[in-house]
PDB file of C-alpha atoms in Angstrom:
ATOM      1  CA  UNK X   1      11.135  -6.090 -11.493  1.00  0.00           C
ATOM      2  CA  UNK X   2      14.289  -6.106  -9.695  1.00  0.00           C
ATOM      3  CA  UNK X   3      14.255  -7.972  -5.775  1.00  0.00           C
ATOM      4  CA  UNK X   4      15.355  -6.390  -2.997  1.00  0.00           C
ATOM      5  CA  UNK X   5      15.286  -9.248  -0.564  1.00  0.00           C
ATOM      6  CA  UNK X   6      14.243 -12.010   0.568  1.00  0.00           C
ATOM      7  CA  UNK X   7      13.190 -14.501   3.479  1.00  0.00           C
ATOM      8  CA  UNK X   8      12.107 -17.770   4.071  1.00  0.00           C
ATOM      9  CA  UNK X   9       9.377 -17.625   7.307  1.00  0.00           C
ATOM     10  CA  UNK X  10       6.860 -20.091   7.915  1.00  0.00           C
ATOM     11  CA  UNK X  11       7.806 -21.931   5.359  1.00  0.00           C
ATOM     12  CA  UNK X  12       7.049 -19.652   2.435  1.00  0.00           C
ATOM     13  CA  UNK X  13       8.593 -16.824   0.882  1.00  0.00           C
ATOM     14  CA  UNK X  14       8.382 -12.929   1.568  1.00  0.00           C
ATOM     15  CA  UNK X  15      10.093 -11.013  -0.921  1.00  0.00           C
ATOM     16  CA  UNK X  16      10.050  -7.529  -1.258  1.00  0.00           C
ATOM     17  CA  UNK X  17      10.778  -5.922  -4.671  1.00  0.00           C
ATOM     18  CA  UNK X  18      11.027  -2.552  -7.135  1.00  0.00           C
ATOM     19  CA  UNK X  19       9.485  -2.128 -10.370  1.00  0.00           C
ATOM     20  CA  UNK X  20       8.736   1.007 -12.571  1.00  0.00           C
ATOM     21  CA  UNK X  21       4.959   1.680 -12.487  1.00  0.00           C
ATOM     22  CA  UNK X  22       3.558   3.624 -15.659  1.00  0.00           C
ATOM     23  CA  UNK X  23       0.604   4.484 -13.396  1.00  0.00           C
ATOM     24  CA  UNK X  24       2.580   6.578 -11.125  1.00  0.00           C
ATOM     25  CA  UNK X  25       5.168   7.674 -13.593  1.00  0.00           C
ATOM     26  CA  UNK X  26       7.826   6.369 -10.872  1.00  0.00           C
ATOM     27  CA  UNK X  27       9.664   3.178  -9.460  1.00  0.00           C
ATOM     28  CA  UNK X  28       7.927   1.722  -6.442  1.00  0.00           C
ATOM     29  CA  UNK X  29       7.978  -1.146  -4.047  1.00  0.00           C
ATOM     30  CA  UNK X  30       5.829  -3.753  -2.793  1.00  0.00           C
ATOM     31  CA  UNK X  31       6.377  -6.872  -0.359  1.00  0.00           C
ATOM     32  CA  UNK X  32       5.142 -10.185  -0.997  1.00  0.00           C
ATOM     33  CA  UNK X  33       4.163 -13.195   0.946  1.00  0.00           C
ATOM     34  CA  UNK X  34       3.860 -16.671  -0.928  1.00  0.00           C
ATOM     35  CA  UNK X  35       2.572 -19.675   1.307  1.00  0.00           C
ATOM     36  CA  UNK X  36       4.371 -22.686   0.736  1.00  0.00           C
ATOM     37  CA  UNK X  37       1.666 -24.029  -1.588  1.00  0.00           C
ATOM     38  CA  UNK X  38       2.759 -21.844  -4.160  1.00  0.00           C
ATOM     39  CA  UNK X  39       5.395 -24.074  -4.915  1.00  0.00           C
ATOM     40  CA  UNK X  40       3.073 -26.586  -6.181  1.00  0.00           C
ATOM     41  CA  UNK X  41      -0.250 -24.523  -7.161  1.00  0.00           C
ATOM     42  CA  UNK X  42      -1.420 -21.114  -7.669  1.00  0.00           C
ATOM     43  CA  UNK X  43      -2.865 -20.083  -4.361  1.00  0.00           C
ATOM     44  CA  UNK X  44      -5.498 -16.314  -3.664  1.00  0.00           C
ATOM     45  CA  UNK X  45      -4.263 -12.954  -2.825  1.00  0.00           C
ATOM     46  CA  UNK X  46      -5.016 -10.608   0.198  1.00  0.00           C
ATOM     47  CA  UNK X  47      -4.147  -7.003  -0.558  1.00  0.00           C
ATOM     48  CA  UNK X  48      -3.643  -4.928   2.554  1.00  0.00           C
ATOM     49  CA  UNK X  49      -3.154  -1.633   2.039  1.00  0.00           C
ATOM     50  CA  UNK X  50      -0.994   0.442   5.003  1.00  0.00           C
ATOM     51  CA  UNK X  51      -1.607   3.635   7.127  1.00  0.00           C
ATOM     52  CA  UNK X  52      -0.026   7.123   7.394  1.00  0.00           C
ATOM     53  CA  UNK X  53       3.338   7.123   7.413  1.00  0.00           C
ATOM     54  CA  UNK X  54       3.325   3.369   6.547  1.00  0.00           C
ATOM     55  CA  UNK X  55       5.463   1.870   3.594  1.00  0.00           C
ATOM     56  CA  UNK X  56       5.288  -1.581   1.964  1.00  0.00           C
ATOM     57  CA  UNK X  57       6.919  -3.095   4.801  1.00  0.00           C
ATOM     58  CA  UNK X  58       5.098  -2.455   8.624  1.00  0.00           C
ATOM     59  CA  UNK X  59       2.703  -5.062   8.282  1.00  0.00           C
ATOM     60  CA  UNK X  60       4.910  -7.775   7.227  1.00  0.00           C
ATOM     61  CA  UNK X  61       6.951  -6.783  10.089  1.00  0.00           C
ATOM     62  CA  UNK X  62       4.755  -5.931  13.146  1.00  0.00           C
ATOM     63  CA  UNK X  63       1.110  -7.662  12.147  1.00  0.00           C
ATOM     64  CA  UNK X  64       2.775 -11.161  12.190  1.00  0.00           C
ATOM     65  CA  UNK X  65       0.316 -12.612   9.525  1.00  0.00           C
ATOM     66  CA  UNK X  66       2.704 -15.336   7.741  1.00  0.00           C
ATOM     67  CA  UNK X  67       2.004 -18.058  10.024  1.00  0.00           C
ATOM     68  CA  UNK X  68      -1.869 -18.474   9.494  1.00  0.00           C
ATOM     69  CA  UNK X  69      -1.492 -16.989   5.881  1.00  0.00           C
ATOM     70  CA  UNK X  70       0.762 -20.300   5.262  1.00  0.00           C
ATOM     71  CA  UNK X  71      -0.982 -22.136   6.928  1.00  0.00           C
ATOM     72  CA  UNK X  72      -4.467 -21.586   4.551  1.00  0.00           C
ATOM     73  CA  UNK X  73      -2.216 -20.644   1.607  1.00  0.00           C
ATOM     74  CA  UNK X  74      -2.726 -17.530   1.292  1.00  0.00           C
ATOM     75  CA  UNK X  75      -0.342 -14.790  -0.923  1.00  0.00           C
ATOM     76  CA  UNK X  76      -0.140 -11.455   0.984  1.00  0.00           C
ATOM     77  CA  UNK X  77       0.725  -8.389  -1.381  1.00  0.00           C
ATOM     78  CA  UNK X  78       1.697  -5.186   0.493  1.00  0.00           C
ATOM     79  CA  UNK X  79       2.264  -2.375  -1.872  1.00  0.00           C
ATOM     80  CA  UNK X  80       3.458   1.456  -0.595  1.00  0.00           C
ATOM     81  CA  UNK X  81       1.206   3.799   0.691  1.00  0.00           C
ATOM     82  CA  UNK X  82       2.442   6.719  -1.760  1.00  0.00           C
ATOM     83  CA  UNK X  83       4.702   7.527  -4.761  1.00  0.00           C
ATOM     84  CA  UNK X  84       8.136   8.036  -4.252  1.00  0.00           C
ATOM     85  CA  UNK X  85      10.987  10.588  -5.454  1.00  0.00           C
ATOM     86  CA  UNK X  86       9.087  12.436  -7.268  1.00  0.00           C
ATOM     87  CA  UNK X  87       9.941  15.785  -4.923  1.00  0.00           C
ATOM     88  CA  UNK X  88       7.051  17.868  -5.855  1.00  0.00           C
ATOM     89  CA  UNK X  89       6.293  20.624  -4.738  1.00  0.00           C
ATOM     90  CA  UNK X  90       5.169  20.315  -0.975  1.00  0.00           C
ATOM     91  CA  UNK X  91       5.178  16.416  -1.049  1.00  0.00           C
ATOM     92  CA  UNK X  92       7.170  16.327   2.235  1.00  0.00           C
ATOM     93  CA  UNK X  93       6.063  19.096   4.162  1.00  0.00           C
ATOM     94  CA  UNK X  94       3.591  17.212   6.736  1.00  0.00           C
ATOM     95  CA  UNK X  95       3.332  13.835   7.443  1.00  0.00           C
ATOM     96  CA  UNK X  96      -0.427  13.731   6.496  1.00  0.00           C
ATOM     97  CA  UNK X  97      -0.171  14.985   2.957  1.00  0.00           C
ATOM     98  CA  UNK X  98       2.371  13.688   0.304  1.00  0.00           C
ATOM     99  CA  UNK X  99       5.046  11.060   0.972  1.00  0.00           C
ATOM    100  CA  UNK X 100       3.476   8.223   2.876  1.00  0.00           C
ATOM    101  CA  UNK X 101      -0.362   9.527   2.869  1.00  0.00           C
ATOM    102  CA  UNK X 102      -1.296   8.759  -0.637  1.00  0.00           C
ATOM    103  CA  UNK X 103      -4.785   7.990   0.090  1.00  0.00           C
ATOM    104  CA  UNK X 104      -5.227   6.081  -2.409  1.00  0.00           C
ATOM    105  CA  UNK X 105      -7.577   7.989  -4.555  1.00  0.00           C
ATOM    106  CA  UNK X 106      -6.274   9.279  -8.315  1.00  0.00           C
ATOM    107  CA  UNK X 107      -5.234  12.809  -7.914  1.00  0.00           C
ATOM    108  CA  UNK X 108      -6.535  15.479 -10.505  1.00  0.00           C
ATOM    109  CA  UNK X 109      -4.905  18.585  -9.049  1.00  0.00           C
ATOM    110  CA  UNK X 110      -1.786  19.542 -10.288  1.00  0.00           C
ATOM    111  CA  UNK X 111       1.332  19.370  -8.754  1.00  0.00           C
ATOM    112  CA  UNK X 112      -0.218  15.697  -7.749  1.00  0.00           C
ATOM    113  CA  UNK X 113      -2.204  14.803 -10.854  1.00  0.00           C
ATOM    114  CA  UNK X 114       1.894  13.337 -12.686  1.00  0.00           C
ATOM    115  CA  UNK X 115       1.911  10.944 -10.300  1.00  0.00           C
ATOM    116  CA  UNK X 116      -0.611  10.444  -7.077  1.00  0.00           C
ATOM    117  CA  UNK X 117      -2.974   7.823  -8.470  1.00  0.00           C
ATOM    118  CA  UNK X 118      -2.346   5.106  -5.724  1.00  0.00           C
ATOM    119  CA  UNK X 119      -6.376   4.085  -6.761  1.00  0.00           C
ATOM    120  CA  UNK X 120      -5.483   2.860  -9.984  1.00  0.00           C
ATOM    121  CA  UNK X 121      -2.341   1.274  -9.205  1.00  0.00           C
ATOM    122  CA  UNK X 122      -3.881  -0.800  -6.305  1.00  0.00           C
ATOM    123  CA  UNK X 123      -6.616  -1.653  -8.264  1.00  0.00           C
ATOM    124  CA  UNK X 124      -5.661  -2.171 -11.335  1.00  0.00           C
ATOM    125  CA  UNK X 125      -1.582  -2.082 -12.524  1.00  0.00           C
ATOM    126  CA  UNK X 126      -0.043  -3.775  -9.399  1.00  0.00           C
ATOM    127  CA  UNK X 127      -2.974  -6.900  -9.181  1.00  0.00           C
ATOM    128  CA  UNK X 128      -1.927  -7.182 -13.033  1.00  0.00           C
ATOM    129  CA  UNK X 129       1.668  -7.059 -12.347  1.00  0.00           C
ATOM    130  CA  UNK X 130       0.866  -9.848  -9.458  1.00  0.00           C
ATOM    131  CA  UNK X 131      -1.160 -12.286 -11.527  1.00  0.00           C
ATOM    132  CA  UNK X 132       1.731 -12.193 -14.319  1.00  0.00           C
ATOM    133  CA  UNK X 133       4.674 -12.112 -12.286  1.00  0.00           C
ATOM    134  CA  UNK X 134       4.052 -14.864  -9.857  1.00  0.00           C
ATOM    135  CA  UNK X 135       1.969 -18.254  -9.151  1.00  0.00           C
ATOM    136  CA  UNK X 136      -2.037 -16.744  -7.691  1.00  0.00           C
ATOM    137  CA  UNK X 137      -5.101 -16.802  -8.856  1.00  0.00           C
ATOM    138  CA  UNK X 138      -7.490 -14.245  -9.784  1.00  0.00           C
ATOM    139  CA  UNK X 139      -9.196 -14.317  -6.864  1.00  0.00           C
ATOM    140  CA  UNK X 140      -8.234 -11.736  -4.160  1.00  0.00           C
ATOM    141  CA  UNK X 141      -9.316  -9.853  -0.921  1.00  0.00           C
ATOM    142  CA  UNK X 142      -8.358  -6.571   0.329  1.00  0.00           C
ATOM    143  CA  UNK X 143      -7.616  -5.128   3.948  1.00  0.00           C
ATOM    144  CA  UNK X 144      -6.025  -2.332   5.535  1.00  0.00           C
ATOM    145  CA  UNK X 145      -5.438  -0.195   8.471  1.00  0.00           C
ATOM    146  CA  UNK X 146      -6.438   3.179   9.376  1.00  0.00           C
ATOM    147  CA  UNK X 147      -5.417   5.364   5.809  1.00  0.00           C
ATOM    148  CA  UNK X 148      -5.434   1.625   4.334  1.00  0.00           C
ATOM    149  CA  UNK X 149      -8.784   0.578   5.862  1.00  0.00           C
ATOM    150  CA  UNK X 150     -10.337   3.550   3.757  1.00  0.00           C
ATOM    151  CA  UNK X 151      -8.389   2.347   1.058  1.00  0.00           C
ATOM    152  CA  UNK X 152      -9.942  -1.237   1.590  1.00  0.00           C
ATOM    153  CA  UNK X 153     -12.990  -0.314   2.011  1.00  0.00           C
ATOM    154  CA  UNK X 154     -13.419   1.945  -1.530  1.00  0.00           C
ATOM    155  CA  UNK X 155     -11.602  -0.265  -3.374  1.00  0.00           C
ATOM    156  CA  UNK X 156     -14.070  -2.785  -2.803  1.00  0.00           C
ATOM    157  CA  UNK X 157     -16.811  -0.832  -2.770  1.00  0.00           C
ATOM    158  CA  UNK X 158     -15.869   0.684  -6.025  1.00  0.00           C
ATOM    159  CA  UNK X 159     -15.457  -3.201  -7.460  1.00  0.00           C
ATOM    160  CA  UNK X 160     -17.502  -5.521  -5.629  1.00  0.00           C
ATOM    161  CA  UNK X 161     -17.029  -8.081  -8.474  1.00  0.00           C
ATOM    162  CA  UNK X 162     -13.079  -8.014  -7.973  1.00  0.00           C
ATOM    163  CA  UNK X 163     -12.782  -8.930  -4.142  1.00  0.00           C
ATOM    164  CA  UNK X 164     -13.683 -11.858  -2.440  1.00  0.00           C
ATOM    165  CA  UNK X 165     -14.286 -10.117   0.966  1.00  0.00           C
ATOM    166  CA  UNK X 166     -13.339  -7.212   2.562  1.00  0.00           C
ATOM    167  CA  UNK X 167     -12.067  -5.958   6.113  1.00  0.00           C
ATOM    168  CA  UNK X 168     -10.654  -2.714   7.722  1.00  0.00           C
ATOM    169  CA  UNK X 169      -8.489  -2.027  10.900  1.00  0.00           C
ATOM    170  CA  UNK X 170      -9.766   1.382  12.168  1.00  0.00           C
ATOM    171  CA  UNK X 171     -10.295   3.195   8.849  1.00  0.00           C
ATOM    172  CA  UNK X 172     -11.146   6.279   7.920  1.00  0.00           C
ATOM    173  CA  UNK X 173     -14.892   6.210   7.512  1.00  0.00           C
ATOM    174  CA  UNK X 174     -15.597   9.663   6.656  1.00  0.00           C
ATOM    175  CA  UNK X 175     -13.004  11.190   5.387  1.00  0.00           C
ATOM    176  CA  UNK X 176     -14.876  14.212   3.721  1.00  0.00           C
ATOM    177  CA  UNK X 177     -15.527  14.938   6.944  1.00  0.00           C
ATOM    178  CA  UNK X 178     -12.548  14.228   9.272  1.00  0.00           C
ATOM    179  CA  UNK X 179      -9.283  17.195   9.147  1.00  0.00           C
ATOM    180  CA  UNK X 180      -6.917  13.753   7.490  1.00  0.00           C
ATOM    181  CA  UNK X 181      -9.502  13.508   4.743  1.00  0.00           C
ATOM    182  CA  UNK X 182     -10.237  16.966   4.106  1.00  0.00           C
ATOM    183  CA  UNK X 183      -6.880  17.690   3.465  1.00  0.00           C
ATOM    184  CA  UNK X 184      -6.070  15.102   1.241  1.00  0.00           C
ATOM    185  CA  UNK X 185      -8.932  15.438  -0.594  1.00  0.00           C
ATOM    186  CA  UNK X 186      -8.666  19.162  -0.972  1.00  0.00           C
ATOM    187  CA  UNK X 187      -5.075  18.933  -2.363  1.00  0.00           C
ATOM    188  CA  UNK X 188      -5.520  15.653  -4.496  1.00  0.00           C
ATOM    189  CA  UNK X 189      -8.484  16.360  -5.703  1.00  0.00           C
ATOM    190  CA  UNK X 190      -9.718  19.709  -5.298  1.00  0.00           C
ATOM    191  CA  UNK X 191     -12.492  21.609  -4.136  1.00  0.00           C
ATOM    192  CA  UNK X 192     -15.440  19.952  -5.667  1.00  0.00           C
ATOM    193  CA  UNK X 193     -17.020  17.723  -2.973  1.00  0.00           C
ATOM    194  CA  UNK X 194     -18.864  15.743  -5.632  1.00  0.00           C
ATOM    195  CA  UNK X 195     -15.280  14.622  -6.287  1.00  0.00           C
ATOM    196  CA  UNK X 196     -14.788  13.582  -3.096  1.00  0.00           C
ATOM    197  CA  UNK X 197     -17.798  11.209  -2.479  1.00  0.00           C
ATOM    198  CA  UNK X 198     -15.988   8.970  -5.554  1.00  0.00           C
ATOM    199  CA  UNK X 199     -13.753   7.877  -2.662  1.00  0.00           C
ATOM    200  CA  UNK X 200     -15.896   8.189   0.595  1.00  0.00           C
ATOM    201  CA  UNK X 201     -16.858   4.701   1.861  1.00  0.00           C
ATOM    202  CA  UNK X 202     -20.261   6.367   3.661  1.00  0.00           C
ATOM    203  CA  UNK X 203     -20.748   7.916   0.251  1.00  0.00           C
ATOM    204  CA  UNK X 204     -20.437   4.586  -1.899  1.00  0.00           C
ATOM    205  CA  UNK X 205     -21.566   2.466   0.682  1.00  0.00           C
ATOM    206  CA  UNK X 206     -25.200   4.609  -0.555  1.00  0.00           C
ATOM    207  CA  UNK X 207     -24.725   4.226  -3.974  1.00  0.00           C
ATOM    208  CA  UNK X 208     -23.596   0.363  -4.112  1.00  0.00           C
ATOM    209  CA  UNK X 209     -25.599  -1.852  -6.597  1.00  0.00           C
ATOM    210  CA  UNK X 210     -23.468  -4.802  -5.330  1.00  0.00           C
ATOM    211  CA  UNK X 211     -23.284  -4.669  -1.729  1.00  0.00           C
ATOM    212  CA  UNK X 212     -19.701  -6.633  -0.402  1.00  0.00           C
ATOM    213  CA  UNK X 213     -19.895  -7.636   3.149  1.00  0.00           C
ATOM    214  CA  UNK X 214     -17.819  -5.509   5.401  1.00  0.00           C
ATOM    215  CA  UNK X 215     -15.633  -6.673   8.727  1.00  0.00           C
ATOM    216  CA  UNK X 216     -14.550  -3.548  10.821  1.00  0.00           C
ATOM    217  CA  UNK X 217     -12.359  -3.861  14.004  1.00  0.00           C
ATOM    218  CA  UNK X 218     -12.261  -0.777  15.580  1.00  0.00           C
ATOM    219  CA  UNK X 219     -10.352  -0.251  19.448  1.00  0.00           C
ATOM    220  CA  UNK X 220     -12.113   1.822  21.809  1.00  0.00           C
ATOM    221  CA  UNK X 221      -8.393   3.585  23.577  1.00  0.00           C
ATOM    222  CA  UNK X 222      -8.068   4.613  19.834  1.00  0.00           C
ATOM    223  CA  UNK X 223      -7.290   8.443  19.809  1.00  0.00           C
ATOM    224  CA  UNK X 224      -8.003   8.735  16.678  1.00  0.00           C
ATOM    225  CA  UNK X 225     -11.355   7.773  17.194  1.00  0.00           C
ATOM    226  CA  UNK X 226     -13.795  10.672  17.233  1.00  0.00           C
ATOM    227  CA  UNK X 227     -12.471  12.959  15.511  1.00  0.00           C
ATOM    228  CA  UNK X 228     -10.548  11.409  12.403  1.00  0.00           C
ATOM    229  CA  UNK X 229     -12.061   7.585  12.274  1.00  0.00           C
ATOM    230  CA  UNK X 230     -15.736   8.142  12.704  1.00  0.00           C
ATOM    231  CA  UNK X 231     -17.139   4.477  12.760  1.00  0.00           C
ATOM    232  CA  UNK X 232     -20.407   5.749  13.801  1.00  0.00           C
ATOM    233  CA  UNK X 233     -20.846   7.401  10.048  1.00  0.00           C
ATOM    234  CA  UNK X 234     -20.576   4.256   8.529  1.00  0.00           C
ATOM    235  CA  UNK X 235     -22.586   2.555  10.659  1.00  0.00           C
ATOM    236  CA  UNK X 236     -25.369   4.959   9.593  1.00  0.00           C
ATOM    237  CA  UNK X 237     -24.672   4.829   6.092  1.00  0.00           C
ATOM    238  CA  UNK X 238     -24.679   0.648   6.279  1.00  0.00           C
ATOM    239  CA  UNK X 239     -27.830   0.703   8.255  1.00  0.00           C
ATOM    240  CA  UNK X 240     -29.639   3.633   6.319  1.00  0.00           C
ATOM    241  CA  UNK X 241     -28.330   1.520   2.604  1.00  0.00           C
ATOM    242  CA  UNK X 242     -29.403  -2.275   4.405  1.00  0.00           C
ATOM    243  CA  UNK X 243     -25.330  -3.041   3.837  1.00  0.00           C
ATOM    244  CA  UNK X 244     -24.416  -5.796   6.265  1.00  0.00           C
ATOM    245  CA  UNK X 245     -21.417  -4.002   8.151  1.00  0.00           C
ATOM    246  CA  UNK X 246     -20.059  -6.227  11.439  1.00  0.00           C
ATOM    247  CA  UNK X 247     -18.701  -3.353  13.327  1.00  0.00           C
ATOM    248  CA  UNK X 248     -16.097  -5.042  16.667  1.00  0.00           C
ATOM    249  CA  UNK X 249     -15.431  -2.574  18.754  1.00  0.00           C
ATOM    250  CA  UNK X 250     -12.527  -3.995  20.812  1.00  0.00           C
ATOM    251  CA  UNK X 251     -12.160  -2.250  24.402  1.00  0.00           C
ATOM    252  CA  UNK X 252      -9.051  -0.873  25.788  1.00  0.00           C
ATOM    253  CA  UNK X 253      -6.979  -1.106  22.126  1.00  0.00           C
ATOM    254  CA  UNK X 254      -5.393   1.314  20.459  1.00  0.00           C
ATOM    255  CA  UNK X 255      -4.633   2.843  16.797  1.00  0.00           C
ATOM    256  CA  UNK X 256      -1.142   0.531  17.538  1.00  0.00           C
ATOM    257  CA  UNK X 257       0.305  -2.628  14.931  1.00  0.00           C
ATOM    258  CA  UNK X 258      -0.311  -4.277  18.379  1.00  0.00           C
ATOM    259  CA  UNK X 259      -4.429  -3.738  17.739  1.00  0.00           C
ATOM    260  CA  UNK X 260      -3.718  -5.151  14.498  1.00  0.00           C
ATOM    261  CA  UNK X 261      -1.747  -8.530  15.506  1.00  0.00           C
ATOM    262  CA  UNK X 262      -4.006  -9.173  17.975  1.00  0.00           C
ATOM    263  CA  UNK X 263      -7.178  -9.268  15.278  1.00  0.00           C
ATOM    264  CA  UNK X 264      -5.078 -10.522  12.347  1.00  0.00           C
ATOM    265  CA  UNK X 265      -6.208 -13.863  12.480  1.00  0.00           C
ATOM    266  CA  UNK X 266      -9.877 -13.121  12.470  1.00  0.00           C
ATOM    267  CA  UNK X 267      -9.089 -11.001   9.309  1.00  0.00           C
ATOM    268  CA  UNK X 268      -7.441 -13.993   7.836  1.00  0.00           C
ATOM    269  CA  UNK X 269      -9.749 -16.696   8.205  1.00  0.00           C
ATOM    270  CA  UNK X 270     -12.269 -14.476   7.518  1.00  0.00           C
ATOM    271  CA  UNK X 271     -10.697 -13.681   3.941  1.00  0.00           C
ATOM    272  CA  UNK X 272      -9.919 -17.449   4.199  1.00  0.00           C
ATOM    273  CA  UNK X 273     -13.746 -18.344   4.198  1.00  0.00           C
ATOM    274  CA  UNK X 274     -14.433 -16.310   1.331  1.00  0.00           C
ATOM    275  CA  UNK X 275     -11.072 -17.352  -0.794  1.00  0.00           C
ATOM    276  CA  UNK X 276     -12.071 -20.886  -0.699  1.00  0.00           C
ATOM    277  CA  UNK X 277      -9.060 -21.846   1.805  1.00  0.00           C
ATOM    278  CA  UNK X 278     -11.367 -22.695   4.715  1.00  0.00           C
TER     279      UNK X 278
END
């Protein structure tokens, strides 16, 4: 790993940093948060996982998390939301498909298949690379926003044994059957829809032997809302499966980072209950 910078806030560390990935066949970045107790102890992760056109850094910027995060002690790890210089074929064409929208699901259409597998890197090489590199625990949660908040939401539902808790920022509920998901799942991973449920939260939401606690937020002035978010699929799905979703529908807010820093908090303390910190 090489670092790229670094800043004391709140009286920890963030730190953002490159590192080859053999998952992605290609150098990538993450930023990272350590809480002052890391100096003394090794202290719980929360992943959060970023939106369209997101990298590793908006959150750390605009959510303004650090505070309460060093407060309960709490590492933050905020990896990229898609390969990088890899120039396929297409990969920058659209802002919804390619750089920046990785999806995080494990492409198996070609050109993508060399490198788009943002599922296994967020599951499995970067939370190895974490543990190794630096002073936290095993134990970890996982958020996002929007892109991210499906991300969240099938990571954990995919391995309810690895996270603590999970939360979402206006995610993509649905995304077989919302126009950002259907592309993205056409290109990455073809036309097989049985393909698709593998990375569907309504779809694995039915077929969960471990049922994970889910915390939505979820602004009503969001314009995404009907037609690309779908919160009212999930709902079904949790109610139809008995999967204990608490849905907060916040009026007058937005798809906006100001949403997020206005319900960051919650997300933290709520992470913070299940980490151990509160």
């Amino acid at each position: 790993m090489e670092i790229i910078s670094q800043n004391k806030v709140h009286g920890g560390w963030l730190k953002r940093y490159q590192h080859h990935s053999d998952v992605l066949n290609c150098d990538m970045t993450f930023t990272l948060f350590l809480p002052p107790q890391a100096e003394e102890q090794a202290v719980p992760v929360l992943y959060w996982l970023s939106g369209l056109e997101c990298t590793d850094e908006n959150f750390m910027q605009k959510a303004g998390a650090q505070r309460l995060a060093a407060e309960l002690g709490m590492a933050i790890v905020c990896p990229d939301t898609s390969p990088r210089g890899t120039n396929l074929p297409g990969e920058h064409d659209s802002w919804d498909l390619g750089s920046s929208a990785g999806f995080y699901v494990d492409a198996t259409e070609q050109p993508w298949e060399s490198h788009y597998k943002m599922y296994s890197y967020v599951t499995k090489e970067l939370p190895e690379l974490i543990t190794e590199s630096f002073p936290v625990t095993d134990r970890k949660a996982i958020s996002g926003h929007s892109m991210g908040g499906h991300g969240a939401l099938i990571c954990a539902l995919k391995n309810p044994k690895a996270y603590s808790s999970v939360s979402a920022f206006a995610p993509i509920s649905h995304p077989s059957d919302c126009p950002w998901g259907q592309k993205a799942f056409s290109h990455y991973l073809g036309n097989n829809k049985d393909n698709w449920a593998q990375f569907d939260a309504c779809d694995l939401v039915a077929k969960s032997s471990s049922p994970i606690p889910i915390l939505v937020d979820q602004g009503s002035a969001d314009k995404f809302l009907s037609e690309q978010l779908k919160p009212e699929a999930l709902t079904k799905a949790c109610k139809d499966n008995d999967f204990a979703l608490t849905l907060r529908m916040q009026p007058g807010y937005d798809h906006s980072y100001f949403f997020i820093t206005s319900f960051i908090e919650d997300h933290l303390r709520y992470h913070g209950k299940a980490l151990g910190l509160l």
